[in-house]
CSV table of C-alpha atoms in Angstrom, one decimal:
chain,number,residue,atom,x,y,z
A,524,MET,CA,11.1,-15.9,37.7
A,525,ASN,CA,8.3,-18.0,38.0
A,526,ARG,CA,6.7,-20.7,35.3
A,527,ARG,CA,4.6,-19.1,34.1
A,528,GLU,CA,5.8,-15.4,33.5
A,529,VAL,CA,8.7,-17.9,31.6
A,530,GLU,CA,6.3,-20.1,30.0
A,531,ARG,CA,5.1,-16.6,29.3
A,532,ILE,CA,7.5,-15.6,27.3
A,533,LEU,CA,8.7,-18.7,25.5
A,534,ARG,CA,4.6,-19.0,24.1
A,535,LYS,CA,4.4,-18.9,20.3
A,536,VAL,CA,2.6,-15.3,19.8
A,537,PRO,CA,-0.6,-14.9,16.9
A,538,ARG,CA,1.1,-14.3,13.4
A,539,GLU,CA,-0.7,-10.5,13.9
A,540,LYS,CA,1.8,-10.0,16.8
A,541,ALA,CA,4.9,-11.8,14.8
A,542,PHE,CA,8.5,-10.1,13.8
A,543,TYR,CA,9.0,-9.1,10.8
A,544,PHE,CA,12.4,-8.9,9.1
A,545,PHE,CA,12.7,-5.7,7.5
A,546,THR,CA,15.5,-4.3,5.2
A,547,SER,CA,13.9,-0.5,4.7
A,548,ILE,CA,11.0,1.2,5.2
A,549,GLY,CA,8.1,-0.7,4.0
A,550,ASN,CA,10.6,-3.5,2.7
A,551,TYR,CA,9.2,-6.9,3.9
A,552,THR,CA,11.7,-10.1,3.8
A,553,GLY,CA,9.4,-12.7,3.7
A,554,GLU,CA,11.1,-14.1,7.1
A,555,SER,CA,8.8,-13.7,10.4
A,556,ALA,CA,9.2,-14.6,13.8
A,557,ALA,CA,6.9,-15.8,15.9
A,558,SER,CA,8.5,-17.1,19.2
A,559,LEU,CA,11.9,-16.9,20.5
A,560,GLY,CA,13.3,-19.5,19.7
A,561,GLU,CA,11.7,-18.8,16.6
A,562,PHE,CA,13.8,-14.9,16.6
A,563,VAL,CA,17.2,-16.9,17.3
A,564,GLU,CA,16.8,-19.7,14.3
A,565,LYS,CA,16.2,-16.3,12.5
A,566,LEU,CA,19.2,-14.7,13.2
A,567,LYS,CA,21.2,-16.9,12.0
A,568,THR,CA,20.2,-16.6,8.5
A,569,VAL,CA,17.9,-13.3,7.4
A,570,ASN,CA,19.8,-10.6,6.5
A,571,SER,CA,22.2,-8.7,7.8
A,572,LYS,CA,20.9,-5.7,6.8
A,573,SER,CA,17.3,-6.1,8.6
A,574,LEU,CA,19.0,-6.6,11.5
A,575,GLU,CA,21.2,-3.3,11.6
A,576,PHE,CA,17.6,-1.2,10.4
A,577,HIS,CA,15.8,-3.1,13.0
A,578,LEU,CA,18.5,-2.6,15.9
A,579,HIS,CA,19.0,0.9,14.8
A,580,ARG,CA,15.7,1.5,15.2
A,581,GLY,CA,14.7,-0.1,18.2
A,582,ASP,CA,12.6,-2.9,17.4
A,583,PHE,CA,14.0,-5.5,18.3
A,584,GLU,CA,13.9,-4.2,21.7
A,585,LYS,CA,10.1,-3.2,21.1
A,586,TRP,CA,9.2,-6.5,20.0
A,587,VAL,CA,11.1,-8.7,23.1
A,588,ALA,CA,9.8,-6.0,26.0
A,589,ASP,CA,6.1,-5.4,24.4
A,590,THR,CA,4.8,-8.3,22.8
A,591,LEU,CA,7.3,-11.3,24.3
A,592,GLU,CA,7.4,-9.6,27.6
A,593,ASP,CA,11.0,-10.3,28.8
A,594,LYS,CA,12.4,-6.8,30.3
A,595,GLU,CA,15.7,-8.4,30.9
A,596,LEU,CA,16.4,-9.3,27.2
A,597,ALA,CA,15.5,-6.3,25.7
A,598,GLU,CA,18.0,-4.2,28.5
A,599,GLU,CA,20.4,-6.3,26.3
A,600,ILE,CA,19.7,-5.8,23.0
A,601,GLY,CA,19.2,-1.9,23.8
A,602,VAL,CA,23.2,-2.1,25.3
A,603,LEU,CA,23.7,-4.0,22.2
A,604,ARG,CA,21.8,-0.6,19.9
A,605,ARG,CA,24.5,1.6,22.0
A,606,VAL,CA,27.4,0.2,20.5
A,607,PRO,CA,28.8,1.9,17.8
A,608,SER,CA,29.5,1.0,14.2
A,609,LEU,CA,28.6,-1.8,15.4
A,610,MET,CA,26.5,-3.6,11.7
A,611,GLY,CA,26.9,-6.3,9.0
A,612,GLU,CA,28.4,-10.1,10.5
A,613,ASN,CA,29.8,-9.3,13.5
A,614,LEU,CA,26.5,-7.8,14.5
A,615,ARG,CA,24.3,-10.5,14.1
A,616,ARG,CA,27.6,-12.6,16.0
A,617,LYS,CA,26.3,-11.0,18.9
A,618,LEU,CA,23.1,-10.2,19.2
A,619,HIS,CA,22.6,-13.8,18.0
A,620,PHE,CA,25.0,-14.5,21.4
A,621,ILE,CA,22.5,-12.5,23.7
A,622,VAL,CA,19.8,-13.6,22.1
A,623,SER,CA,20.2,-17.1,21.8
A,624,ARG,CA,21.8,-17.5,25.6
A,625,ARG,CA,18.3,-16.2,27.0
A,626,HIS,CA,16.5,-18.2,25.7
A,627,ASP,CA,19.1,-21.7,26.1
A,628,GLN,CA,18.8,-19.9,29.9
A,629,LEU,CA,14.7,-20.0,30.4
A,630,LYS,CA,14.6,-23.2,29.2
A,631,SER,CA,16.8,-24.6,31.1
A,632,LEU,CA,15.2,-22.8,34.2
A,633,PHE,CA,11.5,-25.8,34.4
B,1239,MET,CA,-21.6,4.8,-31.0
B,1240,LYS,CA,-20.6,2.6,-28.4
B,1241,VAL,CA,-21.7,-0.4,-26.9
B,1242,THR,CA,-20.2,-0.6,-23.5
B,1243,ASP,CA,-18.7,-4.7,-21.6
B,1244,ASN,CA,-22.5,-4.2,-19.9
B,1245,GLY,CA,-24.9,-3.9,-23.2
B,1246,VAL,CA,-25.4,0.0,-22.7
B,1247,ILE,CA,-25.8,1.9,-25.9
B,1248,LEU,CA,-23.5,5.3,-25.9
B,1249,ASP,CA,-23.7,8.1,-28.9
B,1250,ALA,CA,-21.8,10.5,-29.4
B,1251,VAL,CA,-23.5,12.6,-27.1
B,1252,ASP,CA,-23.3,10.2,-24.1
B,1253,LEU,CA,-19.3,10.7,-25.1
B,1254,GLY,CA,-19.5,14.6,-24.8
B,1255,ILE,CA,-21.5,14.6,-22.1
B,1256,LEU,CA,-18.7,11.9,-20.3
B,1257,GLU,CA,-16.2,14.2,-21.5
B,1258,ALA,CA,-16.9,17.6,-20.8
B,1259,LEU,CA,-18.3,16.5,-17.5
B,1260,GLN,CA,-14.9,15.1,-16.9
B,1261,GLU,CA,-13.0,18.6,-18.0
B,1262,ASN,CA,-15.2,20.7,-15.6
B,1263,ALA,CA,-18.1,18.9,-13.7
B,1264,LYS,CA,-20.0,21.7,-12.7
B,1265,GLN,CA,-20.6,23.1,-15.7
B,1266,THR,CA,-24.8,24.2,-16.0
B,1267,TYR,CA,-26.5,21.8,-18.3
B,1268,THR,CA,-27.0,24.7,-20.4
B,1269,GLU,CA,-23.7,24.6,-21.0
B,1270,ILE,CA,-23.3,21.3,-22.3
B,1271,GLY,CA,-26.0,21.1,-24.4
B,1272,ARG,CA,-24.6,24.8,-25.8
B,1273,ARG,CA,-20.9,23.0,-26.7
B,1274,LEU,CA,-22.9,19.8,-27.8
B,1275,GLY,CA,-25.7,21.2,-29.7
B,1276,VAL,CA,-28.0,19.4,-27.6
B,1277,ALA,CA,-31.2,21.6,-25.3
B,1278,HIS,CA,-30.1,21.5,-21.9
B,1279,SER,CA,-33.2,19.1,-21.2
B,1280,THR,CA,-31.2,16.0,-23.2
B,1281,VAL,CA,-28.5,16.5,-21.2
B,1282,TYR,CA,-29.9,16.6,-17.8
B,1283,ASP,CA,-31.4,13.1,-19.1
B,1284,ARG,CA,-28.6,11.8,-21.1
B,1285,ILE,CA,-27.0,12.6,-17.1
B,1286,ARG,CA,-29.6,10.7,-14.9
B,1287,ARG,CA,-29.0,7.7,-17.5
B,1288,LEU,CA,-25.3,7.7,-17.6
B,1289,GLU,CA,-25.4,7.7,-13.1
B,1290,ALA,CA,-28.6,4.9,-13.5
B,1291,TYR,CA,-26.1,3.1,-16.1
B,1292,GLY,CA,-23.7,3.9,-12.9
B,1293,ILE,CA,-21.2,4.7,-16.0
B,1294,ILE,CA,-20.6,8.0,-13.9
B,1295,LYS,CA,-19.7,6.7,-10.4
B,1296,LYS,CA,-19.4,10.0,-8.5
B,1297,TYR,CA,-19.1,13.5,-7.9
B,1298,THR,CA,-16.0,14.4,-6.2
B,1299,THR,CA,-13.3,17.0,-5.4
B,1300,VAL,CA,-10.4,17.3,-6.3
B,1301,ILE,CA,-7.9,18.9,-3.7
B,1302,ASP,CA,-4.1,20.0,-3.5
B,1303,VAL,CA,-3.7,18.0,-0.3
B,1304,GLU,CA,-0.6,20.5,0.5
B,1305,LYS,CA,-2.1,23.3,-0.1
B,1306,ILE,CA,-4.0,23.0,3.3
B,1307,GLY,CA,-1.2,21.7,5.7
B,1308,LEU,CA,-1.7,17.7,4.5
B,1309,ARG,CA,1.6,16.9,4.1
B,1310,ASN,CA,1.6,12.5,3.3
B,1311,VAL,CA,4.3,10.0,1.7
B,1312,THR,CA,2.4,8.6,-1.3
B,1313,ALA,CA,4.3,4.9,-1.6
B,1314,ILE,CA,4.1,2.4,-4.5
B,1315,MET,CA,3.3,-1.5,-2.7
B,1316,THR,CA,4.6,-4.5,-4.8
B,1317,ILE,CA,2.8,-7.3,-2.6
B,1318,PHE,CA,4.5,-10.5,-3.4
B,1319,THR,CA,2.0,-13.3,-3.1
B,1320,ASP,CA,1.4,-17.9,-2.6
B,1321,PRO,CA,-0.7,-17.5,-5.6
B,1322,LYS,CA,-4.0,-19.2,-4.1
B,1323,GLN,CA,-4.1,-16.2,-1.1
B,1324,SER,CA,-3.2,-14.2,-4.3
B,1325,GLU,CA,-7.7,-13.1,-3.9
B,1326,GLU,CA,-7.8,-12.9,-0.7
B,1327,VAL,CA,-4.6,-10.7,0.2
B,1328,ALA,CA,-5.9,-8.4,-3.0
B,1329,GLU,CA,-8.9,-7.9,-1.5
B,1330,LYS,CA,-8.1,-7.6,2.2
B,1331,VAL,CA,-5.6,-5.0,1.5
B,1332,SER,CA,-8.2,-3.5,-0.4
B,1333,GLU,CA,-10.2,-3.1,2.9
B,1334,PHE,CA,-7.6,-1.0,4.1
B,1335,PRO,CA,-8.6,3.2,4.4
B,1336,GLU,CA,-4.6,3.7,3.4
B,1337,VAL,CA,-4.8,1.9,0.2
B,1338,LEU,CA,-5.7,4.4,-2.8
B,1339,GLU,CA,-5.7,1.8,-5.3
B,1340,VAL,CA,-4.7,-2.4,-5.8
B,1341,TYR,CA,-4.2,-3.8,-8.9
B,1342,THR,CA,-3.3,-8.0,-9.8
B,1343,SER,CA,-0.4,-8.9,-12.0
B,1344,LEU,CA,1.1,-10.8,-14.1
B,1345,SER,CA,4.7,-11.1,-14.8
B,1346,GLU,CA,7.8,-13.4,-13.5
B,1347,GLU,CA,5.1,-14.0,-10.7
B,1348,LEU,CA,2.0,-13.3,-9.3
B,1349,LEU,CA,2.4,-9.0,-7.9
B,1350,ILE,CA,-0.5,-6.9,-6.1
B,1351,ILE,CA,0.5,-3.6,-6.5
B,1352,ALA,CA,-0.8,-0.9,-3.7
B,1353,LYS,CA,-0.9,2.9,-3.8
B,1354,VAL,CA,-0.7,3.4,-0.6
B,1355,VAL,CA,-0.4,7.3,1.8
B,1356,ALA,CA,0.3,7.5,5.0
B,1357,GLU,CA,1.0,10.7,7.5
B,1358,ASP,CA,5.2,10.3,7.3
B,1359,GLN,CA,7.5,7.4,6.5
B,1360,GLU,CA,7.4,5.4,10.0
B,1361,ARG,CA,3.5,5.4,9.9
B,1362,LEU,CA,4.0,3.8,6.4
B,1363,HIS,CA,6.5,1.3,8.6
B,1364,SER,CA,4.2,0.4,10.5
B,1365,PHE,CA,1.4,0.2,8.5
B,1366,ILE,CA,2.9,-2.3,6.3
B,1367,ALA,CA,4.7,-4.5,8.6
B,1368,ASN,CA,1.9,-4.6,10.9
B,1369,ARG,CA,-1.2,-5.0,8.6
B,1370,VAL,CA,0.0,-6.3,5.4
B,1371,ALA,CA,2.6,-8.2,6.6
B,1372,PRO,CA,1.0,-10.2,8.5
B,1373,LEU,CA,-1.7,-10.7,6.0
B,1374,PRO,CA,-2.1,-14.7,5.0
B,1375,GLY,CA,-0.6,-15.2,1.3
B,1376,VAL,CA,2.2,-12.5,1.5
B,1377,LEU,CA,5.6,-13.6,0.5
B,1378,ARG,CA,7.4,-10.7,0.5
B,1379,ILE,CA,7.4,-6.8,-0.2
B,1380,ARG,CA,8.6,-4.1,-2.1
B,1381,THR,CA,8.3,-0.2,-1.4
B,1382,SER,CA,9.5,2.7,-3.4
B,1383,ILE,CA,8.4,6.0,-2.1
B,1384,ILE,CA,7.6,8.4,-4.3
B,1385,THR,CA,9.3,11.9,-4.4
B,1386,LYS,CA,7.7,13.7,-7.3
B,1387,LYS,CA,4.6,13.4,-9.3
B,1388,PHE,CA,5.4,14.8,-12.7
B,1389,LYS,CA,1.6,13.4,-13.7
B,1390,GLU,CA,-1.5,11.9,-12.7
B,1391,GLU,CA,-4.6,11.8,-14.6
B,1392,ALA,CA,-7.5,9.8,-14.4
B,1393,VAL,CA,-9.0,7.7,-17.8
B,1394,ARG,CA,-10.2,10.6,-20.1
B,1395,VAL,CA,-13.9,9.7,-22.0
B,1396,ARG,CA,-12.7,11.2,-26.0
B,1397,ASN,CA,-15.5,11.4,-27.3
B,1398,SER,CA,-15.1,11.6,-31.1
B,1399,LEU,CA,-17.5,14.1,-32.1
B,1400,ALA,CA,-15.6,17.3,-30.9
B,1401,ASP,CA,-13.2,15.9,-34.2
B,1402,LYS,CA,-15.9,14.8,-35.9
B,1403,ILE,CA,-17.7,18.2,-36.4
B,1404,LYS,CA,-13.5,20.3,-36.9
B,1405,LEU,CA,-13.5,17.3,-39.4
B,1406,ILE,CA,-16.4,18.6,-41.6
B,1407,ASN,CA,-15.6,21.8,-40.8
B,1408,SER,CA,-11.7,21.6,-42.5
B,1409,SER,CA,-13.8,19.6,-45.1
B,1410,GLY,CA,-15.9,22.9,-45.8
B,1411,GLU,CA,-13.1,25.0,-46.1
B,1412,ASN,CA,-11.7,22.7,-48.2
B,1413,ARG,CA,-15.0,22.8,-50.4
B,1414,GLY,CA,-14.7,26.4,-49.7
B,1415,ARG,CA,-11.5,27.1,-50.7
B,1416,ARG,CA,-11.5,25.4,-54.9
């Protein structure tokens, strides 16, 4: 992975491309993330219902793949999505671990 | 007689015409005139005047969308906003074709309440997540999907003329009984 690709994944996206955390259809928590770094931070605090809602819909994978353009992280989140009955704080821990590990890895590359 | 906010004076005939048109906008001038006891030319003139003043805004058709196969999801969206940006949010939300009605409300917080339609729940969510949530000034959103409609009516003109006529008739009947 070259420097440009890493910078692209770590960049801050415009607000219309940010990730908006919902707890169910149409119910927006007020929390959003406009970069991978912000996403890592929000995963620590956002309502766990929101994590369940988005993980099972595949929203995290889609945003990471299509907006941040990190296919590798998207695939890892996809694996997590297929783990049966992953919920609540257990889900938060595992998701945060995967995403923060990737974030740290990219930050350390250059 | 009623004076509107714009200073337009409406009498019982005007109000009677509005009431009649709200019931059935396809009525002829003659039918309305007969009902109100005025000439059809009077009805014609009054309607032109009501249109010119913007009191009659448009003539439209109420369609049963389910009968033509358009199954929509309707939802009431409550948007909590930063008070300084509330007007801008309401104006932006009003521009979206998915939004049918927009209101502001001052309860404990400054709210925008909007009626939204979408083809299905997924499109409804996508609209709110991609178009509404990113608007500057939006703090959070609560959405209630409507499951059953019990009543839907526009505000109706209640002309006192019909009531007055009834009153005159009934007082006449009372006099006759004496």
